CSV table of C-alpha atoms in Angstrom, one decimal:
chain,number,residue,atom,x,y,z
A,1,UNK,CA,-2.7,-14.7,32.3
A,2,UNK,CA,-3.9,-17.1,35.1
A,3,UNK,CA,-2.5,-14.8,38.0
A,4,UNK,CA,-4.2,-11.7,36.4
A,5,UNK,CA,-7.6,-13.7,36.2
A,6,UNK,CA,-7.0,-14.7,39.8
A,7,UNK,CA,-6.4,-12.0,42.4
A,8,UNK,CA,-6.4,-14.1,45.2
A,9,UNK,CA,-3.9,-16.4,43.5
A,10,UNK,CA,-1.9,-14.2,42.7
A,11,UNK,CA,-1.8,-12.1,46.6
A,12,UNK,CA,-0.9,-15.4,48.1
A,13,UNK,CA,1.9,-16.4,46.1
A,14,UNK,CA,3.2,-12.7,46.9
A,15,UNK,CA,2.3,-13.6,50.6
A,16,UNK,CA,4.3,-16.7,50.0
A,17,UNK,CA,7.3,-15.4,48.3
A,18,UNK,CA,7.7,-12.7,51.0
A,19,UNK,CA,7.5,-15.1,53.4
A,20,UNK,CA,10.0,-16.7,51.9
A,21,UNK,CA,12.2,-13.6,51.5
A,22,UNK,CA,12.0,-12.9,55.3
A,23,UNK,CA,13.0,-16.3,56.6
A,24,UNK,CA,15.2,-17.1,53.9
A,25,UNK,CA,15.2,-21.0,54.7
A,26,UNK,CA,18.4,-22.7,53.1
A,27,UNK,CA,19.0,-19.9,51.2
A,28,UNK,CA,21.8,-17.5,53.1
A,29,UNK,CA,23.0,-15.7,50.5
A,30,UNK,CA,19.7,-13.7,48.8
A,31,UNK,CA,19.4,-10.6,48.7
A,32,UNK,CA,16.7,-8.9,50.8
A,33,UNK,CA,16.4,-6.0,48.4
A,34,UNK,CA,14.3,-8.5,46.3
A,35,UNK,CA,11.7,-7.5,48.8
A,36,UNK,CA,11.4,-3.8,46.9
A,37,UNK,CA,11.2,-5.8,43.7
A,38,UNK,CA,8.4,-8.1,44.2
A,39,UNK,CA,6.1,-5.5,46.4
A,40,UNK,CA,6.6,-3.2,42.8
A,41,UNK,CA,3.4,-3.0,41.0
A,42,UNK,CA,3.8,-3.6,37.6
A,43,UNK,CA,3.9,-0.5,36.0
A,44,UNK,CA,0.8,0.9,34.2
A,45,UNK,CA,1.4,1.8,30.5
A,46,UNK,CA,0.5,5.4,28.8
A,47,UNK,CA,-1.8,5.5,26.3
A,48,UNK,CA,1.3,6.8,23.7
A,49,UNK,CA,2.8,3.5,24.9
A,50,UNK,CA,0.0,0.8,24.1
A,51,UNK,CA,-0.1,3.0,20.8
A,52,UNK,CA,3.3,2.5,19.9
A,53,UNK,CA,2.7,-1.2,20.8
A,54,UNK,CA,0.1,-1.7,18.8
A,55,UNK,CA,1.7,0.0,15.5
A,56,UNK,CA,5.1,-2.3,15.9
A,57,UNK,CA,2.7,-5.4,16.2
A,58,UNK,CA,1.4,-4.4,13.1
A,59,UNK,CA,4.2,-3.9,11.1
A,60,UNK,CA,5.2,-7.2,12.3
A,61,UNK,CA,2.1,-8.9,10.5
A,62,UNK,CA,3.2,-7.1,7.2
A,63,UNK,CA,5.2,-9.5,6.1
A,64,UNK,CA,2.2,-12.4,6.2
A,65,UNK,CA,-0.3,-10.1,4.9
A,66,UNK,CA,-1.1,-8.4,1.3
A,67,UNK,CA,-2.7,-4.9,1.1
A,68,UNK,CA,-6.7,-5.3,0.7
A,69,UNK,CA,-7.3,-3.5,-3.0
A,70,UNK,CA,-10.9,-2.0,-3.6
A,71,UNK,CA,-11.4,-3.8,-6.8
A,72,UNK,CA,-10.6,-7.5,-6.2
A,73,UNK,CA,-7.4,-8.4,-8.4
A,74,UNK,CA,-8.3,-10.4,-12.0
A,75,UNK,CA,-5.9,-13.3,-10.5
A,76,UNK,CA,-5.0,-14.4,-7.5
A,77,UNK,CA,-1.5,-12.8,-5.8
A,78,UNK,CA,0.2,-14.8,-3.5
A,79,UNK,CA,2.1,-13.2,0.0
A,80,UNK,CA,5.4,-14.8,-0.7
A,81,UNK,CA,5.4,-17.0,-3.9
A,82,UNK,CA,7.3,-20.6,-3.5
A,83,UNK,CA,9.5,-19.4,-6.1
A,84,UNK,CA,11.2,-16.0,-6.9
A,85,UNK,CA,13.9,-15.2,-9.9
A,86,UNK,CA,17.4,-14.5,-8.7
A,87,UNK,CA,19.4,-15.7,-6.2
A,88,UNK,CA,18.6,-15.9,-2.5
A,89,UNK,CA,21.0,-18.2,-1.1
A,90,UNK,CA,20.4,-20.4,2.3
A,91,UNK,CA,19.8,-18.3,5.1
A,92,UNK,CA,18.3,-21.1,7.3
A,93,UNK,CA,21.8,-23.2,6.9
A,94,UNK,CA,23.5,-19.8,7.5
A,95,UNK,CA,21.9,-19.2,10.4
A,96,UNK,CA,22.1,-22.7,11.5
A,97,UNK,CA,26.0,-22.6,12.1
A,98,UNK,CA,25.8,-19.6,13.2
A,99,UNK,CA,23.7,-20.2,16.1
A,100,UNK,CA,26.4,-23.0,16.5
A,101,UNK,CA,28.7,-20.5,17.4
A,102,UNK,CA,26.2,-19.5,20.2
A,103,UNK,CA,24.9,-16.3,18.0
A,104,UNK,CA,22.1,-16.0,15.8
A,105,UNK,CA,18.2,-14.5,15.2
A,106,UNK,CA,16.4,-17.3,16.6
A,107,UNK,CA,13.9,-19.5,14.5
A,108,UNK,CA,10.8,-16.9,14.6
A,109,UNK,CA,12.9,-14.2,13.7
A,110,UNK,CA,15.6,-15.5,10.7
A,111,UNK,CA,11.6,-17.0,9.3
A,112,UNK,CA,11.0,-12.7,9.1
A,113,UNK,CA,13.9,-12.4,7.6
A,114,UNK,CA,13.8,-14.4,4.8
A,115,UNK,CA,10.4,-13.4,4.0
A,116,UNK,CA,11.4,-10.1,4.2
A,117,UNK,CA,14.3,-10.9,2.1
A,118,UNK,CA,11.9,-12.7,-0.5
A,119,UNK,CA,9.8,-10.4,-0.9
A,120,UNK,CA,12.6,-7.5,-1.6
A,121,UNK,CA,14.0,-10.1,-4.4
A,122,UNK,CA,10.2,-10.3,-5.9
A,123,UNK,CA,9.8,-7.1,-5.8
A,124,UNK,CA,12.7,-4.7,-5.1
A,125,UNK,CA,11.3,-0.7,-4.7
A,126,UNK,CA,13.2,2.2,-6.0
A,127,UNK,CA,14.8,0.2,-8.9
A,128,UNK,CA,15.6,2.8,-11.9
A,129,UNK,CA,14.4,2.3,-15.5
A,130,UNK,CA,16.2,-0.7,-16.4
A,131,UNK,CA,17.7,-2.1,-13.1
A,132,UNK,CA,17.1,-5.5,-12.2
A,133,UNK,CA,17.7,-7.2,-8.7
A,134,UNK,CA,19.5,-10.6,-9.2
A,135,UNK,CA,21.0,-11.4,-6.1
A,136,UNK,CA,20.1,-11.1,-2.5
A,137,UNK,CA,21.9,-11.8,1.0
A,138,UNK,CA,21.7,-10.7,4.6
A,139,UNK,CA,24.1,-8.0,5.4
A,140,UNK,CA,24.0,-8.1,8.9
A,141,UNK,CA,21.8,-6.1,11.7
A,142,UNK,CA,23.2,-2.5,13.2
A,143,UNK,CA,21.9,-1.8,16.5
A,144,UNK,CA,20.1,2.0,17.3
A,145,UNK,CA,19.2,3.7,20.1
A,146,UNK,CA,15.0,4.3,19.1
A,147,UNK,CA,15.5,1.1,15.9
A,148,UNK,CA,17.5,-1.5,14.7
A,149,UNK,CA,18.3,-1.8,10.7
A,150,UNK,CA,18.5,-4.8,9.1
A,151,UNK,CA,20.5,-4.7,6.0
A,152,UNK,CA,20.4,-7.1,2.8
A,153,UNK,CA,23.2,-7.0,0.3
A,154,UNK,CA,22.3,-6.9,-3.1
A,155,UNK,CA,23.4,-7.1,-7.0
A,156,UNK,CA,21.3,-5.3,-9.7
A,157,UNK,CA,22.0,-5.7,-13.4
A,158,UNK,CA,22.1,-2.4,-15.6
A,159,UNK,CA,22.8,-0.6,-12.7
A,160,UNK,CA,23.1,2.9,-12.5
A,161,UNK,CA,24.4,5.0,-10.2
A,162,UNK,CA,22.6,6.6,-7.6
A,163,UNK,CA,22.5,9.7,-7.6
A,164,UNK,CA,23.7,9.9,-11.1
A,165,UNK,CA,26.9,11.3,-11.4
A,166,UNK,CA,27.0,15.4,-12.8
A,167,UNK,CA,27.8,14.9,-16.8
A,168,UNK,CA,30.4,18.0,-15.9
A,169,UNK,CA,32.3,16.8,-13.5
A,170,UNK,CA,35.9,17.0,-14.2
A,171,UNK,CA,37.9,14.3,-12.7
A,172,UNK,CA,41.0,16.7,-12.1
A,173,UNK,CA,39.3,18.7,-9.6
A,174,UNK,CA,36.8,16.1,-8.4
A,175,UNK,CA,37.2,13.0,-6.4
A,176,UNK,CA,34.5,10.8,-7.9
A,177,UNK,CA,33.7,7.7,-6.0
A,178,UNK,CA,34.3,4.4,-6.6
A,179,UNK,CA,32.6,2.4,-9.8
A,180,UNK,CA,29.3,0.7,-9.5
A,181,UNK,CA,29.2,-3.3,-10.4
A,182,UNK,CA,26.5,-5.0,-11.8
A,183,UNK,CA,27.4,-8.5,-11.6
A,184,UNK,CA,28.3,-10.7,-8.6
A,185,UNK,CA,32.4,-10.8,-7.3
A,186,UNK,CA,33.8,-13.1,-5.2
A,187,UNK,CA,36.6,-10.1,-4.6
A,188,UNK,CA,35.5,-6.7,-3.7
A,189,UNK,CA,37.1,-3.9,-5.6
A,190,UNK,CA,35.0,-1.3,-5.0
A,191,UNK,CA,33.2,0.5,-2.1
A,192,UNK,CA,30.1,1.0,-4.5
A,193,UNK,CA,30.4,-3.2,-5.8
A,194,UNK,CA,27.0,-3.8,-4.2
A,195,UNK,CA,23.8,-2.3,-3.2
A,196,UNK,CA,22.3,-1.8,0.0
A,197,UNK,CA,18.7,-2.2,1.3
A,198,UNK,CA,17.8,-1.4,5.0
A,199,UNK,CA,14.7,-1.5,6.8
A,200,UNK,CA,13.7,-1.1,10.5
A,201,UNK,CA,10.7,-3.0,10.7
A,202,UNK,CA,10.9,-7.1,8.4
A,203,UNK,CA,7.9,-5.8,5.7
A,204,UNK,CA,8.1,-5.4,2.7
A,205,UNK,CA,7.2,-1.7,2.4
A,206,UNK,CA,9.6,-0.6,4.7
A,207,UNK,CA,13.0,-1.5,2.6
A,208,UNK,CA,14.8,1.9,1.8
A,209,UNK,CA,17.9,2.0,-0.5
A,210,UNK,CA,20.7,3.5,0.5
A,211,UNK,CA,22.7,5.8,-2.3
A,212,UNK,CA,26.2,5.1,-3.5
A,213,UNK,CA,28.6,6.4,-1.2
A,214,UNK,CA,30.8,8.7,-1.6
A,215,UNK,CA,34.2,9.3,-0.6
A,216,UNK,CA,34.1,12.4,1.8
A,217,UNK,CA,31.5,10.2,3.5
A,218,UNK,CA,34.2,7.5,4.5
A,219,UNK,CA,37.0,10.0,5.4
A,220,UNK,CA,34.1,11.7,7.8
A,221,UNK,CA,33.0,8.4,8.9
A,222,UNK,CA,36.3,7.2,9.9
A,223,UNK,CA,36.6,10.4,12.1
A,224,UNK,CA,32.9,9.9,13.8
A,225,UNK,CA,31.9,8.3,17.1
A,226,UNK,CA,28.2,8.5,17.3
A,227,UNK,CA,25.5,5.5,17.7
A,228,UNK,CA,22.7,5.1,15.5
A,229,UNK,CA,19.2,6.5,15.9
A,230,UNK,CA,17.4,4.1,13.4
A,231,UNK,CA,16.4,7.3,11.7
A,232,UNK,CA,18.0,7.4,7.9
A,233,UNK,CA,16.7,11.3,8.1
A,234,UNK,CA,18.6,12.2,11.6
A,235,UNK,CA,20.9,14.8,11.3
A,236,UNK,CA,25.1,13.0,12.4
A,237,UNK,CA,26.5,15.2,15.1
A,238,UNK,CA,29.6,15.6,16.6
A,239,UNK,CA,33.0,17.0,16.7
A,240,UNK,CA,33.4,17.1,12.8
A,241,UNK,CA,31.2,18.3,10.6
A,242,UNK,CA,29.6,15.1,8.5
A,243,UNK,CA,28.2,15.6,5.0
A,244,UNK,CA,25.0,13.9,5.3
A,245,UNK,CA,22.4,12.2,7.2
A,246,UNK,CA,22.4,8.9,8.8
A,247,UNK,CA,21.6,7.0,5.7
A,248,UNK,CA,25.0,8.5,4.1
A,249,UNK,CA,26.5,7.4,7.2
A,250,UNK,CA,25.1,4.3,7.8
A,251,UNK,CA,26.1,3.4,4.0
A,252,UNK,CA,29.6,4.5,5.0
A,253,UNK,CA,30.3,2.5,7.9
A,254,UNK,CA,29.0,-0.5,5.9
A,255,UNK,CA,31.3,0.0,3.9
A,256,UNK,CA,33.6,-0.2,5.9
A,257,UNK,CA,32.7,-2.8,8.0
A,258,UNK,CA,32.8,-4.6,4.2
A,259,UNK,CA,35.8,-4.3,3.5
A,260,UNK,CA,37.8,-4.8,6.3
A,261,UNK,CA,35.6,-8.5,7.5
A,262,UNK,CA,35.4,-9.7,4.0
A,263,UNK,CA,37.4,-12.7,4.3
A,264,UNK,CA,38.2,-16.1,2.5
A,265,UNK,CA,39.8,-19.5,3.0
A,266,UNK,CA,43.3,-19.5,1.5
A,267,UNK,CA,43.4,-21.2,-1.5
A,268,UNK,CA,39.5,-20.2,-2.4
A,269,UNK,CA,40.7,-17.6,-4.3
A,270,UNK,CA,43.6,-16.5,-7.1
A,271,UNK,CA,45.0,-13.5,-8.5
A,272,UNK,CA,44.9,-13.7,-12.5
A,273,UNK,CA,46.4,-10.1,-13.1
A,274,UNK,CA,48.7,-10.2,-15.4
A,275,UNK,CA,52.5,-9.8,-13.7
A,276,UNK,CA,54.1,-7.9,-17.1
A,277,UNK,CA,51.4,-5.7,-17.2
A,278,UNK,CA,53.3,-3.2,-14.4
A,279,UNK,CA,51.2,-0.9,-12.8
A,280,UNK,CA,49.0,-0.2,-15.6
A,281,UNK,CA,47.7,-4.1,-15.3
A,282,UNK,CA,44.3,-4.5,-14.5
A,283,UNK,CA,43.9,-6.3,-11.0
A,284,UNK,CA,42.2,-9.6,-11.5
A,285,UNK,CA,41.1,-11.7,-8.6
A,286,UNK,CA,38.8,-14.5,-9.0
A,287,UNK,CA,37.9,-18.0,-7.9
A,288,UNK,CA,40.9,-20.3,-8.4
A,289,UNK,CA,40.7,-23.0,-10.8
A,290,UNK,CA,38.9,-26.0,-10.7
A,291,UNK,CA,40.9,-29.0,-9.0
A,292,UNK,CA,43.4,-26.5,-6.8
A,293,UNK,CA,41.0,-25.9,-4.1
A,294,UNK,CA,40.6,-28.8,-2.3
A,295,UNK,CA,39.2,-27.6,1.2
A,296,UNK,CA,40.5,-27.0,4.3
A,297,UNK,CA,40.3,-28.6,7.6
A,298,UNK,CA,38.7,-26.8,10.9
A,299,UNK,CA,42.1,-27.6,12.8
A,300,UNK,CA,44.1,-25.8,9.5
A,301,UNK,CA,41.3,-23.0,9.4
A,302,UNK,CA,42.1,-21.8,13.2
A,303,UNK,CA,45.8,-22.1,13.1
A,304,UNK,CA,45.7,-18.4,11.9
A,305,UNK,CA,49.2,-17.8,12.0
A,306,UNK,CA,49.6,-19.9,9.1
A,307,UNK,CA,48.0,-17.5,6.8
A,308,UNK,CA,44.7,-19.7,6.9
A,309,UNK,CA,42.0,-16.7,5.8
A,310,UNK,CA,43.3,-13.8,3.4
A,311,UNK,CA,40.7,-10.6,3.0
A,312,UNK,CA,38.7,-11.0,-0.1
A,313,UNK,CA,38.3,-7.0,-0.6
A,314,UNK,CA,40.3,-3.8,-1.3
A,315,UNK,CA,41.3,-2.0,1.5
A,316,UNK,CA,39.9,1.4,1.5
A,317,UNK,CA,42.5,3.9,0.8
A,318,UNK,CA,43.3,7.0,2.7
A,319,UNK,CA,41.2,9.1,-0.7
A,320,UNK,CA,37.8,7.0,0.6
A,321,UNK,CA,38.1,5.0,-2.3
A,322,UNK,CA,39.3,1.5,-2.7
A,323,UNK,CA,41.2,2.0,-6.1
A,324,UNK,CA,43.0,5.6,-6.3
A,325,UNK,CA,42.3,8.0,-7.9
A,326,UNK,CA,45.3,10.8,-9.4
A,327,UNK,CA,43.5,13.2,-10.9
A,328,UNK,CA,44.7,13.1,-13.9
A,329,UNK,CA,48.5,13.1,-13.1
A,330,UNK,CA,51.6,12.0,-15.5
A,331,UNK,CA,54.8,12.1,-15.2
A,332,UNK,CA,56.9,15.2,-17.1
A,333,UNK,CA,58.4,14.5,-20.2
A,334,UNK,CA,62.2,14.6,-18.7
A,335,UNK,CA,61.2,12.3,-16.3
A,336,UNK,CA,59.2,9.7,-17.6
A,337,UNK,CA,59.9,7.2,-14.7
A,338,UNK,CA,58.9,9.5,-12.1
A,339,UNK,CA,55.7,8.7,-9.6
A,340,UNK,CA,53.0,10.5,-8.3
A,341,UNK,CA,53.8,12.1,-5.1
A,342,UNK,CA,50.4,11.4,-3.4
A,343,UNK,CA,49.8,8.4,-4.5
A,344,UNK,CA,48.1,6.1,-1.9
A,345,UNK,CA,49.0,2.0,-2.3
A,346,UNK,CA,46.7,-0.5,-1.5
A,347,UNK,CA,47.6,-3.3,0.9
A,348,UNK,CA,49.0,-6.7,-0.8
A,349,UNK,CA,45.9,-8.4,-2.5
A,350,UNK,CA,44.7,-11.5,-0.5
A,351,UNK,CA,47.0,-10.8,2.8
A,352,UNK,CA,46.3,-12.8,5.5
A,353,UNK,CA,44.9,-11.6,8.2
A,354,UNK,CA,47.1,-12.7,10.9
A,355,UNK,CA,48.8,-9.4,10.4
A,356,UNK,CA,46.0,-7.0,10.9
A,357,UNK,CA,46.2,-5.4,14.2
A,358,UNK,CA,43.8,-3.8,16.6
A,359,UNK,CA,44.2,-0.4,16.6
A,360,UNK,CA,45.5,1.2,19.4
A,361,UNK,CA,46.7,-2.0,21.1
A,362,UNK,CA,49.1,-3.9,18.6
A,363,UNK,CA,47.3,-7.1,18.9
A,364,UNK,CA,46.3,-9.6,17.0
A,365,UNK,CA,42.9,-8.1,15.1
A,366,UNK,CA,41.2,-11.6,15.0
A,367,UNK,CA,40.1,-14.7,16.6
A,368,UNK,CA,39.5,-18.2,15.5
A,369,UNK,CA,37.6,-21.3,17.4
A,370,UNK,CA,36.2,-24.5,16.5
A,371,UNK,CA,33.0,-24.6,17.3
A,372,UNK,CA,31.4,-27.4,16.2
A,373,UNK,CA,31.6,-31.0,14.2
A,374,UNK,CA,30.2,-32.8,10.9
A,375,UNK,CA,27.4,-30.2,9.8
A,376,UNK,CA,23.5,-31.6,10.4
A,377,UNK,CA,22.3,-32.9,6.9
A,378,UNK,CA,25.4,-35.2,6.7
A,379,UNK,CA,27.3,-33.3,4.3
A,380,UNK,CA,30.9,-34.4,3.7
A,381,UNK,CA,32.7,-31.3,2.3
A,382,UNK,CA,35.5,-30.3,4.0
A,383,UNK,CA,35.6,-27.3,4.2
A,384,UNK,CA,32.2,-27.2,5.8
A,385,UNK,CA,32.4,-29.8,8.2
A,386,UNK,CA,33.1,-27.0,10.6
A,387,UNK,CA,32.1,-24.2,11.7
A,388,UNK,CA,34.3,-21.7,12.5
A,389,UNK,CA,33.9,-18.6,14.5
A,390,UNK,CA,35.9,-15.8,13.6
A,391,UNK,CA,35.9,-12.7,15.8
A,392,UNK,CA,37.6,-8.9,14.8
C-alpha cells in the first residue's frame, strides 16, 4: 500500500490523527480510548498464519483453473463450459431480489457460486453406477466456527440409496427411513426427496455428498444444541449421545430446516389425492391446473393472516420420518375398524402458515414485508413483481 511504501507518510498522519485525538476540535463526544487503537501496531502474522492464507487463496482460484495433466489432453477441456445438461436455474435473478431484501452473497461471491454450482452439474463426484445429476439449486450457507458449508440441492435419476439399505432388514423391527426420489417435486414428501452436496471451500474438488438420513439422526438432532465446526468428520457432542458425525448431522438439520421453510403461494399448488380413497389413498400434491393460478399481489402475499403461503412439505413426524411408518400393524380380526395406537398424523397438507408458532413463546412463527417494486428486466408477472421477504 502507499502508507507501507512511505514511512514518513504514514508517521505523520499518525502524528496528525493524535493530534487530533488530543484536542478533539468540534468533535466532543469521541472517545479517547481511540488513542490505544491507533498507537497499536498492526499485528505481525505467524508463519502457520500466512500458510493458512496462502492455501485458502488457492482454493479460491480452483474454480477458474483446470488441473495441469502430464500428457497434454487429445482435445481441448474448457474450465466451465457455456452449456451444461440439466437444470441450473437463475441464481443471479435469485440473488438479485434477495439482496433487495438487504441480504445476499455479493456479486464476486454468488459469481463462485455458480461456477461452483456448474461445475458440480457437469461433473457431479461420488455418483453410483447409474445415477445421473439433473437438477441443481443453492441450498443455502450454514455458518461454523473453523468453515462455512455451502450446500446445493440436487435431483439424480436412477438413484440409489446411500448407503444401500441391508437386503435383511425387516420392517417390523426396523425403522427404515424415508424413500429416495429421483425426479423433481414441487411438494416434499420425504426427508430423503433430494440430495445434498456441501463444500467448504467454492471448487470443484471439494463437493462432498452427504448420505441419506436417517431417522434416529432427526429425533437426536432435534434434541442437540451444538454449532458447527465445518468439519463433516468432527465427532457431535453434548448432552445426548448422537449417532454420527457432523455430516449425519449436518444432513439432519437440513432436513429439517427443509421442511419446516418450504413454503408456497396459495393457490400455486393442489391436492389431487383421491378423497374416497380413505386412509389407504395415496397423497397427491402437485402444481394446480393450468388457468387457476393466476398470481398474487405483494399487498395479498404479506397479509399472512389470510392464509397467503401454505408449506409445500411434510411435516416431519415424531418417528423422524415424514410419512409413518407402523411396522407392520393391522387391526384384529374382531375389530376390523380399530387404529393403531401409535400412530403419528401429519399436519393438514398445504396449512398455512399463519398458524405455526415460535416455540416457546406462542407467537406468530413468521414475518412478511414488501420490500421492493416492478422487478429489473421489466417483467410483468404478478406474482413476481415483488419481492417478498419472509422471515421464521
Amino acid at each position: 500500500s502507499i502508507l507501507a511504501s512511505h514511512p514518513k507518510l504514514s508517521s505523520a498522519l499518525q502524528d496528525t490523527l493524535v493530534q487530533i485525538l488530543e484536542k478533539q476540535p468540534g468533535v466532543p463526544n469521541l472517545n479517547p480510548e481511540m488513542l490505544e487503537f491507533i498507537n497499536t501496531p498492526k499485528p505481525v502474522k505467524s508463519a502457520e498464519e500466512k500458510e493458512r492464507q496462502i492455501a485458502f487463496l488457492i482454493t479460491e482460484v480452483q474454480t477458474f483453473k483446470l488441473a495441469v495433466p502430464d500428457q497434454p489432453p487429445a482435445e481441448a477441456e474448457t474450465i466451465v463450459p457455456l452449456d451444461v445438461e440439466g437444470d441450473l436455474g437463475d441464481l443471479f435473478s435469485d440473488m438479485q431480489l434477495l439482496e433487495r431484501a438487504g441480504i445476499g452473497f455479493g456479486r464476486e461471491q454468488t459469481m463462485r457460486i455458480y461456477l461452483a454450482l456448474k461445475r458440480l452439474l457437469q461433473k457431479p463426484p461420488f455418483l453410483q453406477e447409474g445415477e445421473k445429476m439433473t437438477r441443481v439449486r443453492f441450498w443455502g450457507k450454514i455458518l461454523g466456527t473453523k468453515q462455512d458449508y455451502y450446500i446445493a440441492k440436487c435431483v439424480i435419476a436412477e438413484r440409489k440409496d446411500r448407503p444401500a439399505l441391508p437386503p435383511d432388514l425387516d420392517p417390523k423391527k426396523h425403522l427404515p427411513p424415508d424413500p429416495v426420489s429421483s425426479e423433481y417435486a414441487d411438494f416434499a414428501m420425504s426427508t430423503n426427496q433430494f440430495v445434498y452436496y456441501v463444500c467448504t471451500e467454492l471448487n470443484a474438488a471439494n463437493w462432498a455428498r452427504l448420505d441419506d438420513v436417517q431417522p434416529p439422526q432427526i429425533i437426536a438432532a432435534r434434541l442437540a444444541r451444538r454449532f458447527f465446526t465445518g468439519d463433516l468428520e468432527a465427532k457431535v457432542g453434548g448432552a445426548a449421545p448422537f449417532p454420527g458425525k457432523e455430516a449425519h448431522y449436518l444432513r439432519a438439520q437440513i432436513a429439517r430446516i427443509t421442511h419446516a421453510t418450504k413454503i408456497a403461494p396459495k393457490g400455486h399448488l393442489a391436492d389431487y389425492t383421491d378423497p374416497e380413497g380413505g386412509a389407504a389413498a395415496e397423497l397427491t400434491v402437485g402444481l394446480s391446473e393450468e388457468g387457476k393460478f393466476l398470481g398474487v399481489s405483494g399487498q395479498q402475499l404479506c397479509d399472512l393472516a389470510r392464509e397467503s403461503w401454505v408449506h409445500a412439505a411434510l411435516d416431519i413426524l415424531p418417528q423422524g420420518r415424514s410419512r409413518y411408518h407402523n411396522f407392520g400393524w393391522a387391526p384384529p380380526d374382531d375389530k376390523p375398524d380399530a387404529k393403531d395406537p401409535k400412530l403419528e398424523k401429519n399436519k393438514p397438507v398445504l396449512q398455512s402458515i399463519h398458524l405455526d408458532k415460535a416455540p416457546g413463546l406462542g407467537v406468530p412463527a413468521w414475518t412478511a414485508q414488501l420490500c421492493g417494486g416492478v422487478c429489473v428486466g421489466g417483467r410483468t408477472d404478478r406474482l413476481i413483481r415483488y419481492l417478498i421477504f419472509i422471515s421464521a
